[in-house]
mmCIF file of C-alpha atoms in Angstrom:
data_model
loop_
_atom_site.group_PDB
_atom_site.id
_atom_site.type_symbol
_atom_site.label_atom_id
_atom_site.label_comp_id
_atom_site.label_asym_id
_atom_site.label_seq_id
_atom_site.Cartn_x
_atom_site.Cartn_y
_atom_site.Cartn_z
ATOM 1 C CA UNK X 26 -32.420 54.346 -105.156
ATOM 2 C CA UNK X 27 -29.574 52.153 -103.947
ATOM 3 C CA UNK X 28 -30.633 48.794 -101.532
ATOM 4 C CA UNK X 29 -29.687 49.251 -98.512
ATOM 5 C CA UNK X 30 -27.483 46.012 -98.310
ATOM 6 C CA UNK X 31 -25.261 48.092 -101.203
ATOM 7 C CA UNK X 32 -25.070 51.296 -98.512
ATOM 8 C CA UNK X 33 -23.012 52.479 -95.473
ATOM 9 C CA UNK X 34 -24.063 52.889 -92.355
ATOM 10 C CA UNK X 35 -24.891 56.244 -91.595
ATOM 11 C CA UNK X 36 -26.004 58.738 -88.409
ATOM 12 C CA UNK X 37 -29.515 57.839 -89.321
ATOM 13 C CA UNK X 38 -29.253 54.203 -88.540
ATOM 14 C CA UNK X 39 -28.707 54.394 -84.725
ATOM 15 C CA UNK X 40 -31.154 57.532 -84.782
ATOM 16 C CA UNK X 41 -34.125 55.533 -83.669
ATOM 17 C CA UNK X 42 -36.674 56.732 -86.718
ATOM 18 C CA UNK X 43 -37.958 55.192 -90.093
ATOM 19 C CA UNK X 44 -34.768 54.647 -91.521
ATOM 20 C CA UNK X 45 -33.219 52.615 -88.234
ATOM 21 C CA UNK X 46 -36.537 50.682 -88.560
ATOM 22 C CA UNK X 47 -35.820 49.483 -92.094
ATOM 23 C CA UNK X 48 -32.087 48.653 -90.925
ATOM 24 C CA UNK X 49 -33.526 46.581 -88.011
ATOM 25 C CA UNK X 50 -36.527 44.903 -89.909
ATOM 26 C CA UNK X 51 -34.903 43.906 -93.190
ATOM 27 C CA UNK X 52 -31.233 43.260 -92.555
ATOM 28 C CA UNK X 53 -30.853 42.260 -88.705
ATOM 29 C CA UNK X 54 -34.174 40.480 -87.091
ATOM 30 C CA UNK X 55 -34.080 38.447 -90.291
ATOM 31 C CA UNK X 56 -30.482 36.690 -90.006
ATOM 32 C CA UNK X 57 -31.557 35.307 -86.421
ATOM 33 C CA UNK X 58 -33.967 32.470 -86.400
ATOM 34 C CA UNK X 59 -34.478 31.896 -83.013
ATOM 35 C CA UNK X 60 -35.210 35.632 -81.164
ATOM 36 C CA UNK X 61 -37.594 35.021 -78.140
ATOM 37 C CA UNK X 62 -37.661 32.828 -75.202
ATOM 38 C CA UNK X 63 -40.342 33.787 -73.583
ATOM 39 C CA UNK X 64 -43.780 35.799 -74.637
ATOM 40 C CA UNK X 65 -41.904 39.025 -75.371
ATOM 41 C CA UNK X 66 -38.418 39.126 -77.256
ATOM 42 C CA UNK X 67 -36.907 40.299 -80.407
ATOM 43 C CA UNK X 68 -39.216 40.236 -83.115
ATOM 44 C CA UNK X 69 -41.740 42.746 -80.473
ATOM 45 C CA UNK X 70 -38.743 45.414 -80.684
ATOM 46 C CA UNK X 71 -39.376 46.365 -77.122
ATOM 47 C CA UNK X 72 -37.636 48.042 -74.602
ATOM 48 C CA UNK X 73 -36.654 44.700 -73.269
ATOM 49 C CA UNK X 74 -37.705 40.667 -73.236
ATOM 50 C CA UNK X 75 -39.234 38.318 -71.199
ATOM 51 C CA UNK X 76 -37.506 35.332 -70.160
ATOM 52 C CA UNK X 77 -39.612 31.600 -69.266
ATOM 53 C CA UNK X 78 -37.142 30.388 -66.499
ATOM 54 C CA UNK X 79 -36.511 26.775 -66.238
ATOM 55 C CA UNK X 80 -35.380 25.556 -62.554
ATOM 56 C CA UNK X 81 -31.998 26.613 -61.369
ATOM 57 C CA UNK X 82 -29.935 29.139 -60.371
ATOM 58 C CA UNK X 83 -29.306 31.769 -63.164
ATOM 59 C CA UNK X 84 -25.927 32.798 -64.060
ATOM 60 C CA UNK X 85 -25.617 35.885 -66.009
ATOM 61 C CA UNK X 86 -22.364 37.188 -68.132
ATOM 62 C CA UNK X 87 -21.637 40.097 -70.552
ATOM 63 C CA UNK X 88 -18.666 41.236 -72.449
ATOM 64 C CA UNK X 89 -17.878 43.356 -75.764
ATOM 65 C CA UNK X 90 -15.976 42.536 -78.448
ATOM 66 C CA UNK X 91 -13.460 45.089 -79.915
ATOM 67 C CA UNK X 92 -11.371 42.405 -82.175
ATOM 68 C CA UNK X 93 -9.113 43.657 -84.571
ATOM 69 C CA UNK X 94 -9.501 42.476 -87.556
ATOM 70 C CA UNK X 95 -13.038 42.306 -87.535
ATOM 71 C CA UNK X 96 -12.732 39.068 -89.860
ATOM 72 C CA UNK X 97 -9.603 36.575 -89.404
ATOM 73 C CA UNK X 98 -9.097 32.934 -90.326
ATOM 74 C CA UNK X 99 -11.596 30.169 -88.812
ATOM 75 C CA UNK X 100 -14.012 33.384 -87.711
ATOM 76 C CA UNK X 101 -15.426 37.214 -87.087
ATOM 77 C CA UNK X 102 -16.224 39.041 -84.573
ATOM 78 C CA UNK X 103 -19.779 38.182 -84.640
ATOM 79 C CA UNK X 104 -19.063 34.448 -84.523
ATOM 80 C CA UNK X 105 -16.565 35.587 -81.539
ATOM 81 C CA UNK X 106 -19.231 37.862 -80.027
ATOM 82 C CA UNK X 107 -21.810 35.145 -79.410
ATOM 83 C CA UNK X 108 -18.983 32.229 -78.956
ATOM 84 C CA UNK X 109 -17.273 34.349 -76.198
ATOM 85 C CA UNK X 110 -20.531 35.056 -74.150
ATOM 86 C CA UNK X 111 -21.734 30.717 -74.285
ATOM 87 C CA UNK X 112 -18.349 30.283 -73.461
ATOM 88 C CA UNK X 113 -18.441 32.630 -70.569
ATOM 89 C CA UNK X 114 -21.315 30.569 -69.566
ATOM 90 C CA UNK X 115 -20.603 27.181 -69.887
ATOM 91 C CA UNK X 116 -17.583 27.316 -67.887
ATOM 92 C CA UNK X 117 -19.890 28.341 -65.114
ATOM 93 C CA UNK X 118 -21.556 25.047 -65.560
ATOM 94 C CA UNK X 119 -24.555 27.098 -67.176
ATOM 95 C CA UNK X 120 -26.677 25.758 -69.982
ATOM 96 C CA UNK X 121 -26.924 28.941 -72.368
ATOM 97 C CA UNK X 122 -30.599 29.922 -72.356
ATOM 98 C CA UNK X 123 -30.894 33.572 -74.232
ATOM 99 C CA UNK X 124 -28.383 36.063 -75.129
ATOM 100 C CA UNK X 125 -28.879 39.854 -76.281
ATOM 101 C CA UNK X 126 -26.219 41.707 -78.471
ATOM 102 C CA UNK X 127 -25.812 45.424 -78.934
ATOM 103 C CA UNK X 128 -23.843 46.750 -81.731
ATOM 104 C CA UNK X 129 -22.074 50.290 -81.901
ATOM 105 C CA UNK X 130 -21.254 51.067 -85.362
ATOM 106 C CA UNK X 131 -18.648 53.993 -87.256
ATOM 107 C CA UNK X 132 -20.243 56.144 -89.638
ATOM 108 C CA UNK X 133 -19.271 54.818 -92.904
ATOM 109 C CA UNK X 134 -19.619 51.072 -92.052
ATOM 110 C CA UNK X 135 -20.078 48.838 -94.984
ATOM 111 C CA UNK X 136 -24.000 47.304 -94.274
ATOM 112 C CA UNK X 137 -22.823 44.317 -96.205
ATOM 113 C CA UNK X 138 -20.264 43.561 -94.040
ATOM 114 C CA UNK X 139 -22.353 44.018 -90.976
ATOM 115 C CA UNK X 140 -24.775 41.615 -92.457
ATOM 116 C CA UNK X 141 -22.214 39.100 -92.861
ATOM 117 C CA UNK X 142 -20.892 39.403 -89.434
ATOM 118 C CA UNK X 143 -24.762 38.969 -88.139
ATOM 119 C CA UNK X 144 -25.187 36.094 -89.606
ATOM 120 C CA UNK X 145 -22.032 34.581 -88.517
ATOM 121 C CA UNK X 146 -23.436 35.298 -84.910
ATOM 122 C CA UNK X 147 -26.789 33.462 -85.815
ATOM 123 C CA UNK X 148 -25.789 30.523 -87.100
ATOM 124 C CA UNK X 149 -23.928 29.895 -83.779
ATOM 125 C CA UNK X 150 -26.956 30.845 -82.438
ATOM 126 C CA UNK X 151 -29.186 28.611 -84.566
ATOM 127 C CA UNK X 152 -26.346 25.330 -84.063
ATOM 128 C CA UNK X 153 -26.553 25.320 -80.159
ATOM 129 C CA UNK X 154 -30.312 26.185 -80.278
ATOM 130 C CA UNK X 155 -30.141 29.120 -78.288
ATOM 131 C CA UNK X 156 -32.335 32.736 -78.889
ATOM 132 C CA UNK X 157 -31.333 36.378 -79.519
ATOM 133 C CA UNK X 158 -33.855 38.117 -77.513
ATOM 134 C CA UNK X 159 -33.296 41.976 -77.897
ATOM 135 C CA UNK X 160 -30.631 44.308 -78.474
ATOM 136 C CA UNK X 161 -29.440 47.672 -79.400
ATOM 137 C CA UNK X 162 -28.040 49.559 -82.227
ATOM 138 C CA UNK X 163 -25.834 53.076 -82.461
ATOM 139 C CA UNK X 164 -23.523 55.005 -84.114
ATOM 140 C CA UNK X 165 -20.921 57.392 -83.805
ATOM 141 C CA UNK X 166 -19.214 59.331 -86.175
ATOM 142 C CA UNK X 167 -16.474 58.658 -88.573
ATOM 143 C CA UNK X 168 -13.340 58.150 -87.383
ATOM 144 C CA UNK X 169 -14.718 58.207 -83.372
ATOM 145 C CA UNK X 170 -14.735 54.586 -83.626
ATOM 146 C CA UNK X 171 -12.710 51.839 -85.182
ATOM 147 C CA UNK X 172 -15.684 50.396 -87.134
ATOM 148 C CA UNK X 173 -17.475 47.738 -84.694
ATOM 149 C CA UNK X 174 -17.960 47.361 -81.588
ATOM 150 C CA UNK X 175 -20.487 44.647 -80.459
ATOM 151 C CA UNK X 176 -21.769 43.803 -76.754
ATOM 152 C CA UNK X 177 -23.224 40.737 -76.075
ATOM 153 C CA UNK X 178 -25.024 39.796 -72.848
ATOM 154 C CA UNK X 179 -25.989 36.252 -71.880
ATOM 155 C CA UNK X 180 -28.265 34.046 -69.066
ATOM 156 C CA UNK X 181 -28.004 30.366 -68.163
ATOM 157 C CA UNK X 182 -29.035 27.963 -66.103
ATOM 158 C CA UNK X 183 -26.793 25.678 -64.362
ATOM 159 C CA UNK X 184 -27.960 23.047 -61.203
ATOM 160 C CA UNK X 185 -24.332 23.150 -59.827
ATOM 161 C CA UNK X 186 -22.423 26.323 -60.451
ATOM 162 C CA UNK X 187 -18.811 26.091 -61.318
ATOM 163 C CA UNK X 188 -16.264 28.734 -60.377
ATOM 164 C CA UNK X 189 -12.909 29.435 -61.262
ATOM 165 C CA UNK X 190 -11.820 28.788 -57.465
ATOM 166 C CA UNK X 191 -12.831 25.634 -57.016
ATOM 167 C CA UNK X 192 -9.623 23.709 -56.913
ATOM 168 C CA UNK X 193 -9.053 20.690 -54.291
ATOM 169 C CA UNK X 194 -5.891 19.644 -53.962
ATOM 170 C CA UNK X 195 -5.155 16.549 -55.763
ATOM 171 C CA UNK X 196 -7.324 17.544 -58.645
ATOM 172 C CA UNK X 197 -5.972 17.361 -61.639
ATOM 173 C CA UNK X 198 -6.382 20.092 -64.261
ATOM 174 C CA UNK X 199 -7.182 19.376 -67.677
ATOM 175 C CA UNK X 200 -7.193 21.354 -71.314
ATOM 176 C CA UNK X 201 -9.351 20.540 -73.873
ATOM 177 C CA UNK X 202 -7.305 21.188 -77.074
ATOM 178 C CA UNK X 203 -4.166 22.979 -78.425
ATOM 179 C CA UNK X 204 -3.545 26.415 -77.028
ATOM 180 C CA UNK X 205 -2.651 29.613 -78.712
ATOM 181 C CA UNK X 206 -4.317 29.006 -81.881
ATOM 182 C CA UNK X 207 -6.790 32.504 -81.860
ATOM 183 C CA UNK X 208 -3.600 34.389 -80.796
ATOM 184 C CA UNK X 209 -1.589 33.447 -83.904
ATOM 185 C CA UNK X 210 -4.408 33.496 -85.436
ATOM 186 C CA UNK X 211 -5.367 36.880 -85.215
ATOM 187 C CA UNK X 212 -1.476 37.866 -85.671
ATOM 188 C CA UNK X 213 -1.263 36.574 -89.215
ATOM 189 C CA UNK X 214 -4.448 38.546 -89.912
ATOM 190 C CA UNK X 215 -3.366 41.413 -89.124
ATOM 191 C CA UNK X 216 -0.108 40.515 -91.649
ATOM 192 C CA UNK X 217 2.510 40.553 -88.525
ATOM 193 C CA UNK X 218 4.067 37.217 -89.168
ATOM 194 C CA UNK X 219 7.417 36.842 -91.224
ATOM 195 C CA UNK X 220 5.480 34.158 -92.904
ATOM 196 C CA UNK X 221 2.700 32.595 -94.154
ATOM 197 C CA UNK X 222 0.615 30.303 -91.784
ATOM 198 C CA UNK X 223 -2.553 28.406 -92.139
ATOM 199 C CA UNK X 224 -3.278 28.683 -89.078
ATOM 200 C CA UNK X 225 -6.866 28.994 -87.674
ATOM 201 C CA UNK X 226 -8.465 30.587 -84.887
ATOM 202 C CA UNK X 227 -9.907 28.049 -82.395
ATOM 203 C CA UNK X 228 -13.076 29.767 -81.373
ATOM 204 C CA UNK X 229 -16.158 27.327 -80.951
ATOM 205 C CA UNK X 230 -18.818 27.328 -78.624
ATOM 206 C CA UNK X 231 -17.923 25.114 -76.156
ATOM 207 C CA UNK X 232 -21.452 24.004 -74.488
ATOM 208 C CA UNK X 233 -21.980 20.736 -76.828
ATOM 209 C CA UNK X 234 -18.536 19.384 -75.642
ATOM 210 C CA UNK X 235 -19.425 19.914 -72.543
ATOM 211 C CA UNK X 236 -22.483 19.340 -71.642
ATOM 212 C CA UNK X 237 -21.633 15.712 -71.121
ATOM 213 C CA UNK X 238 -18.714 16.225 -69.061
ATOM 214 C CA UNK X 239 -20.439 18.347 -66.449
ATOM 215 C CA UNK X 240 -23.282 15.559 -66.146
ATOM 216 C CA UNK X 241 -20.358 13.469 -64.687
ATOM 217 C CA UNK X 242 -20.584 15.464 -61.718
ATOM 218 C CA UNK X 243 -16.224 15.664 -61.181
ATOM 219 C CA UNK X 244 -15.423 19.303 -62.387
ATOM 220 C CA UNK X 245 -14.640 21.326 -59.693
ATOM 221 C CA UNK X 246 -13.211 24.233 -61.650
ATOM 222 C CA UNK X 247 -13.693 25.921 -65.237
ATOM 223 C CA UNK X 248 -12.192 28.753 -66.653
ATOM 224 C CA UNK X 249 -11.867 29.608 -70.630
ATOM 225 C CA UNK X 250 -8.106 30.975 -71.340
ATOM 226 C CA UNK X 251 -8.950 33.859 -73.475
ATOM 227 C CA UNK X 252 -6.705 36.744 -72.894
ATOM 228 C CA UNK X 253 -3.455 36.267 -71.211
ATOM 229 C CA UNK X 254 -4.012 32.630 -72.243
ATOM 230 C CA UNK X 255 -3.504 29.451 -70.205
ATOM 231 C CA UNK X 256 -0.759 31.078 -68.208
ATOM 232 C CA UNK X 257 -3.470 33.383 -66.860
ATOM 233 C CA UNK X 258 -6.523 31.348 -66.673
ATOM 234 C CA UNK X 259 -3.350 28.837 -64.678
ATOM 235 C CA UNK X 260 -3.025 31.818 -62.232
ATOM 236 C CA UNK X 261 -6.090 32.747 -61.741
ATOM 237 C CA UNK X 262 -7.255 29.346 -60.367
ATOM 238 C CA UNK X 263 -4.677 28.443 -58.251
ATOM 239 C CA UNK X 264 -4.621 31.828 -56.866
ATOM 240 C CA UNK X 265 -8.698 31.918 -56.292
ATOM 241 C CA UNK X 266 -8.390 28.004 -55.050
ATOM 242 C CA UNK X 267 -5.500 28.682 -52.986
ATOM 243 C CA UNK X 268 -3.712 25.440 -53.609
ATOM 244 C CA UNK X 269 -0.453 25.655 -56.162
ATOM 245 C CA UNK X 270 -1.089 23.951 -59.045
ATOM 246 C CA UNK X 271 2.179 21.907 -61.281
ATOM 247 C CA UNK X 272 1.962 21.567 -65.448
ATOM 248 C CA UNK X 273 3.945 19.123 -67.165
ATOM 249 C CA UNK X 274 5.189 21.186 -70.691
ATOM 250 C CA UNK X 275 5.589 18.141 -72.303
ATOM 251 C CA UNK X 276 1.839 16.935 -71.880
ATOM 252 C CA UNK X 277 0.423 20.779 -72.622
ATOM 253 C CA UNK X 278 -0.861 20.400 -76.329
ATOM 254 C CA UNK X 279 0.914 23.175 -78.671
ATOM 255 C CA UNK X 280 0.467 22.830 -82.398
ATOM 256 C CA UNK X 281 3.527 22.412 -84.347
ATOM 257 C CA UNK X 282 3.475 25.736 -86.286
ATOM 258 C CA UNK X 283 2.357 27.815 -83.419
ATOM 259 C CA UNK X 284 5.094 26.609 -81.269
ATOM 260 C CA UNK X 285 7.824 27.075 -84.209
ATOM 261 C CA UNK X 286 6.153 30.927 -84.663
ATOM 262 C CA UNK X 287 6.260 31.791 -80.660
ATOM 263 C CA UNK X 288 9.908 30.705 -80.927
ATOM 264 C CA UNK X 289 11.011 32.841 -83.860
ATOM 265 C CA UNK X 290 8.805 35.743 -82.410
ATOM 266 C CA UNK X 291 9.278 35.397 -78.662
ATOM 267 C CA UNK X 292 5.951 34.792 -77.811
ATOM 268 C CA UNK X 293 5.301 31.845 -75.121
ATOM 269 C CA UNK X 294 2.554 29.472 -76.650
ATOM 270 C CA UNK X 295 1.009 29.933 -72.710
ATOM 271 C CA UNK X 296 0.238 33.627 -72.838
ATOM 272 C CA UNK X 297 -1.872 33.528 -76.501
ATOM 273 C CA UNK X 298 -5.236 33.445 -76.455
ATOM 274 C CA UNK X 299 -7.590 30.894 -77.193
ATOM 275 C CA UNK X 300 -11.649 31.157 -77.706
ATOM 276 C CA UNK X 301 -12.712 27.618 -78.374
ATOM 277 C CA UNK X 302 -10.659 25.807 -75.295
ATOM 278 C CA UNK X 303 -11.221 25.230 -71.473
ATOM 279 C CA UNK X 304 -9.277 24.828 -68.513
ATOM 280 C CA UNK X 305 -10.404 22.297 -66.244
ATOM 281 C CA UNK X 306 -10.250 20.615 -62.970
ATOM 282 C CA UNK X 307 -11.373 17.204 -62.452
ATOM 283 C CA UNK X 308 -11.562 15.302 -59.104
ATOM 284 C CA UNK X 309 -9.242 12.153 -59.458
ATOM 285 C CA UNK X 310 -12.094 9.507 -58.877
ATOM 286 C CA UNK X 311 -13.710 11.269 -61.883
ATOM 287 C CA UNK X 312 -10.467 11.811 -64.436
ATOM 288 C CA UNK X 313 -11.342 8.592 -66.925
ATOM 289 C CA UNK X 314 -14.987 9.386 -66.732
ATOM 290 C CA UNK X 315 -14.656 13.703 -67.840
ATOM 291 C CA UNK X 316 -11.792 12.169 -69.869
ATOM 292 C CA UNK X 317 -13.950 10.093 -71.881
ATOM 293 C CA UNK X 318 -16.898 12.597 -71.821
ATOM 294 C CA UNK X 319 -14.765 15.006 -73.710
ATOM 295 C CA UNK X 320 -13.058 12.939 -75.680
ATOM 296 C CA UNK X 321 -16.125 12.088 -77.684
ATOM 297 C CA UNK X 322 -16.496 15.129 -79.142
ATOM 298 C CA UNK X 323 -14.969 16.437 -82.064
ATOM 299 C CA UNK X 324 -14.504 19.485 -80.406
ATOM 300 C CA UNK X 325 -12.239 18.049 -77.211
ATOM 301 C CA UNK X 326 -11.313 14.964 -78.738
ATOM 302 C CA UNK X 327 -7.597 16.407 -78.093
ATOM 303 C CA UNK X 328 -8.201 16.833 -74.097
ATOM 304 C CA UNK X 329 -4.948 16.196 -72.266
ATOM 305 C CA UNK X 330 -4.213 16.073 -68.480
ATOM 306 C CA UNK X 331 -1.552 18.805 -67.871
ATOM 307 C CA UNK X 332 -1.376 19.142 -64.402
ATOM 308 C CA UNK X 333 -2.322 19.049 -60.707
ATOM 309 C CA UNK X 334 -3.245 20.946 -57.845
ATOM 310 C CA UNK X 335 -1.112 20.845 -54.761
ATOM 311 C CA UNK X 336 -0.263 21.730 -51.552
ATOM 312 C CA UNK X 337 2.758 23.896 -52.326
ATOM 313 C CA UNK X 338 3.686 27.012 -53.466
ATOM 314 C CA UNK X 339 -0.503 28.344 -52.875
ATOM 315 C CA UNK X 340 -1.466 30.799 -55.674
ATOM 316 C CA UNK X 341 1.758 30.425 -57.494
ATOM 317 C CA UNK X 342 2.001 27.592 -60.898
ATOM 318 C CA UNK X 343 4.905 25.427 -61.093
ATOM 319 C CA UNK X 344 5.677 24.471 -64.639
ATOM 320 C CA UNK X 345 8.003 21.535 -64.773
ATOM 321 C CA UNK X 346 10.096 21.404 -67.856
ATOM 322 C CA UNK X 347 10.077 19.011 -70.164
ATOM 323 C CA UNK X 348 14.247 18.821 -69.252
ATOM 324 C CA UNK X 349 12.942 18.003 -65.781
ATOM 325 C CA UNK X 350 13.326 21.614 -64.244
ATOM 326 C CA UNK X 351 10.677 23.746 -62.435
ATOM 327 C CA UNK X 352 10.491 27.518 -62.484
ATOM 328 C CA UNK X 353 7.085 30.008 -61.652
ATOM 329 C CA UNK X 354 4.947 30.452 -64.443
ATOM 330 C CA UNK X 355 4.075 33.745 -63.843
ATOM 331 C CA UNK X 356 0.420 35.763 -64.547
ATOM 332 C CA UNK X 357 1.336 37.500 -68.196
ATOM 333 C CA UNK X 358 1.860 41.282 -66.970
ATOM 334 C CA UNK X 359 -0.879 41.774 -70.498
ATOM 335 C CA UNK X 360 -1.688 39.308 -73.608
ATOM 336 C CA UNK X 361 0.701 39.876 -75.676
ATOM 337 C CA UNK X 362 -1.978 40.399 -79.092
ATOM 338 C CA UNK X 363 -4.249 43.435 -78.057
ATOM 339 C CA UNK X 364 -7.590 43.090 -79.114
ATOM 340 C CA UNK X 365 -8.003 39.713 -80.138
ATOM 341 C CA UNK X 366 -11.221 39.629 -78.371
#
């Protein structure tokens, strides 16, 4: 008899009976190290787990992953699956306390790659420290499903909530490394580009970078610019603040070869995605202090003020040119990459 781990995935797997047992209990429970916080989680394959709640107020996010491919340069979409929800999390101000992931799988799906893609998701797991507490696992049929989708749900625990709306005016907004990196990133895996790019997709969990800077008490407003980018996650705030908010293109960080690919494709830079960065507003009596904060990390070592928040122009961003011009940048009408998350 063939292992398992040399098999496809078949009907049988997501059927709930001895051979979805075997799946679970030698290939998946085993690549996560950490699987309960509390007296009831992963390893007890119930119909649920039980959470030990620290103080706080809990903040609670889920998304699911359809990224296509499922494996690109700098990541996969289990590394993107678990990354994604943190990130979610953090930018709420949330410390990430337990996630759960639910994978639906095509008929036909190689178990070796799902293994690999597992254990991508576990050692991001196992790095910030945080537990997989229970999931779910089905199937449909070949060719009803473009091999993996994966669902991951995650709590928190954050002391002062951040929102996306929490702009002042005179803040002044801050990104935490090079846009557009996942975008491209994603486009020269799926062999789109004219040429070849080493390019890397940026996605990272973003709680150990900052962790710090939220202790400094002067963000007043977080989002992560995944799809649509920073132009969207731009909009977003300024429209959910109501203040207008100004960028300064010559201070927003683009990498050399993603800037010199958007130009020869027509892409802006502002509209790619990116899964390892964050959008940021800062009071101004705390600017050196988040500046520093983030600046120690590896991860945000390339923070950069970009802009501020003003009085003007409410829900609209003003990007002024690096010729000394201003003109709307608008809300992307779509990200211009489907399924890069």
């Amino acid at each position: 008899m063939k292992r398992l781990t040399e098999e496809k995935i078949t009907h049988l797997h997501g059927a709930g009976g001895a051979v979805m047992e075997k799946l679970l209990l030698e290939h998946i429970l085993p690549k996560f190290s950490l699987r309960r916080a509390g007296p009831i989680g992963l390893d007890e394959l119930d119909d649920g787990a039980v959470v030990d709640l620290p103080p706080g107020k809990l903040v609670v996010t889920t998304d699911s992953h359809v990224v296509k491919p499922l494996f690109f340069p700098g990541g996969d979409i289990g590394k993107l699956a678990v990354t994604g929800t943190v990130n979610d999390l953090v930018v709420m101000g949330a410390r990430p306390l337990a996630l759960t992931l639910a994978l639906v799988v095509e008929e036909g799906f190689p178990i070796a790659d799902l293994e690999k893609i597992l254990a991508s998701a576990a050692s991001v797991l196992s790095e910030l420290g945080v537990p997989l507490v229970t999931g779910d696992t089905k199937v449909m049929g070949k060719g009803e499903l473009d091999g993996l989708i994966i669902n991951t749900t995650g709590i928190g625990i954050a002391e002062n909530p951040v929102s996306d709306g929490g702009l002042r005016v005179g803040d002044y907004l801050v990104v935490t490394g090079p846009v557009g990196d996942h975008g491209m990133a994603i486009l020269a895996a799926r062999n789109e580009l004219p040429v070849e790019t080493p390019i890397q997709s940026d996605v990272a969990p973003l709680w150990p970078a900052l962790e710090r800077a939220l202790a400094t008490g002067g963000i007043t407003a977080m989002k992560d610019p995944t799809r649509g980018g920073l132009a969207a996650a731009l909009n977003e705030m300024a429209r959910k603040s109501r203040v207008g908010i100004e960028v300064w293109e010559e201070k927003i960080p683009v990498r050399p070869e993603v800037q010199g690919l958007c130009e020869l494709l027509g892409f802006s830079p502002y509209e790619l995605a990116c899964e390892g960065r964050a959008v940021i507003g800062v009071a101004p009596e705390k600017l050196e202090e988040v500046l520093a904060a983030l600046r120690a990390h590896p991860l945000t070592a390339e923070a950069q003020v970009i802009g501020q928040a003003i009085p003007e122009y409410p829900g609209k961003v003003i990007l002024r040119t690096a010729v000394g011009g201003r003109r709307f940048l608008e809300m992307p009408i779509g990200d211009p990459v489907p399924r890069i998350c």
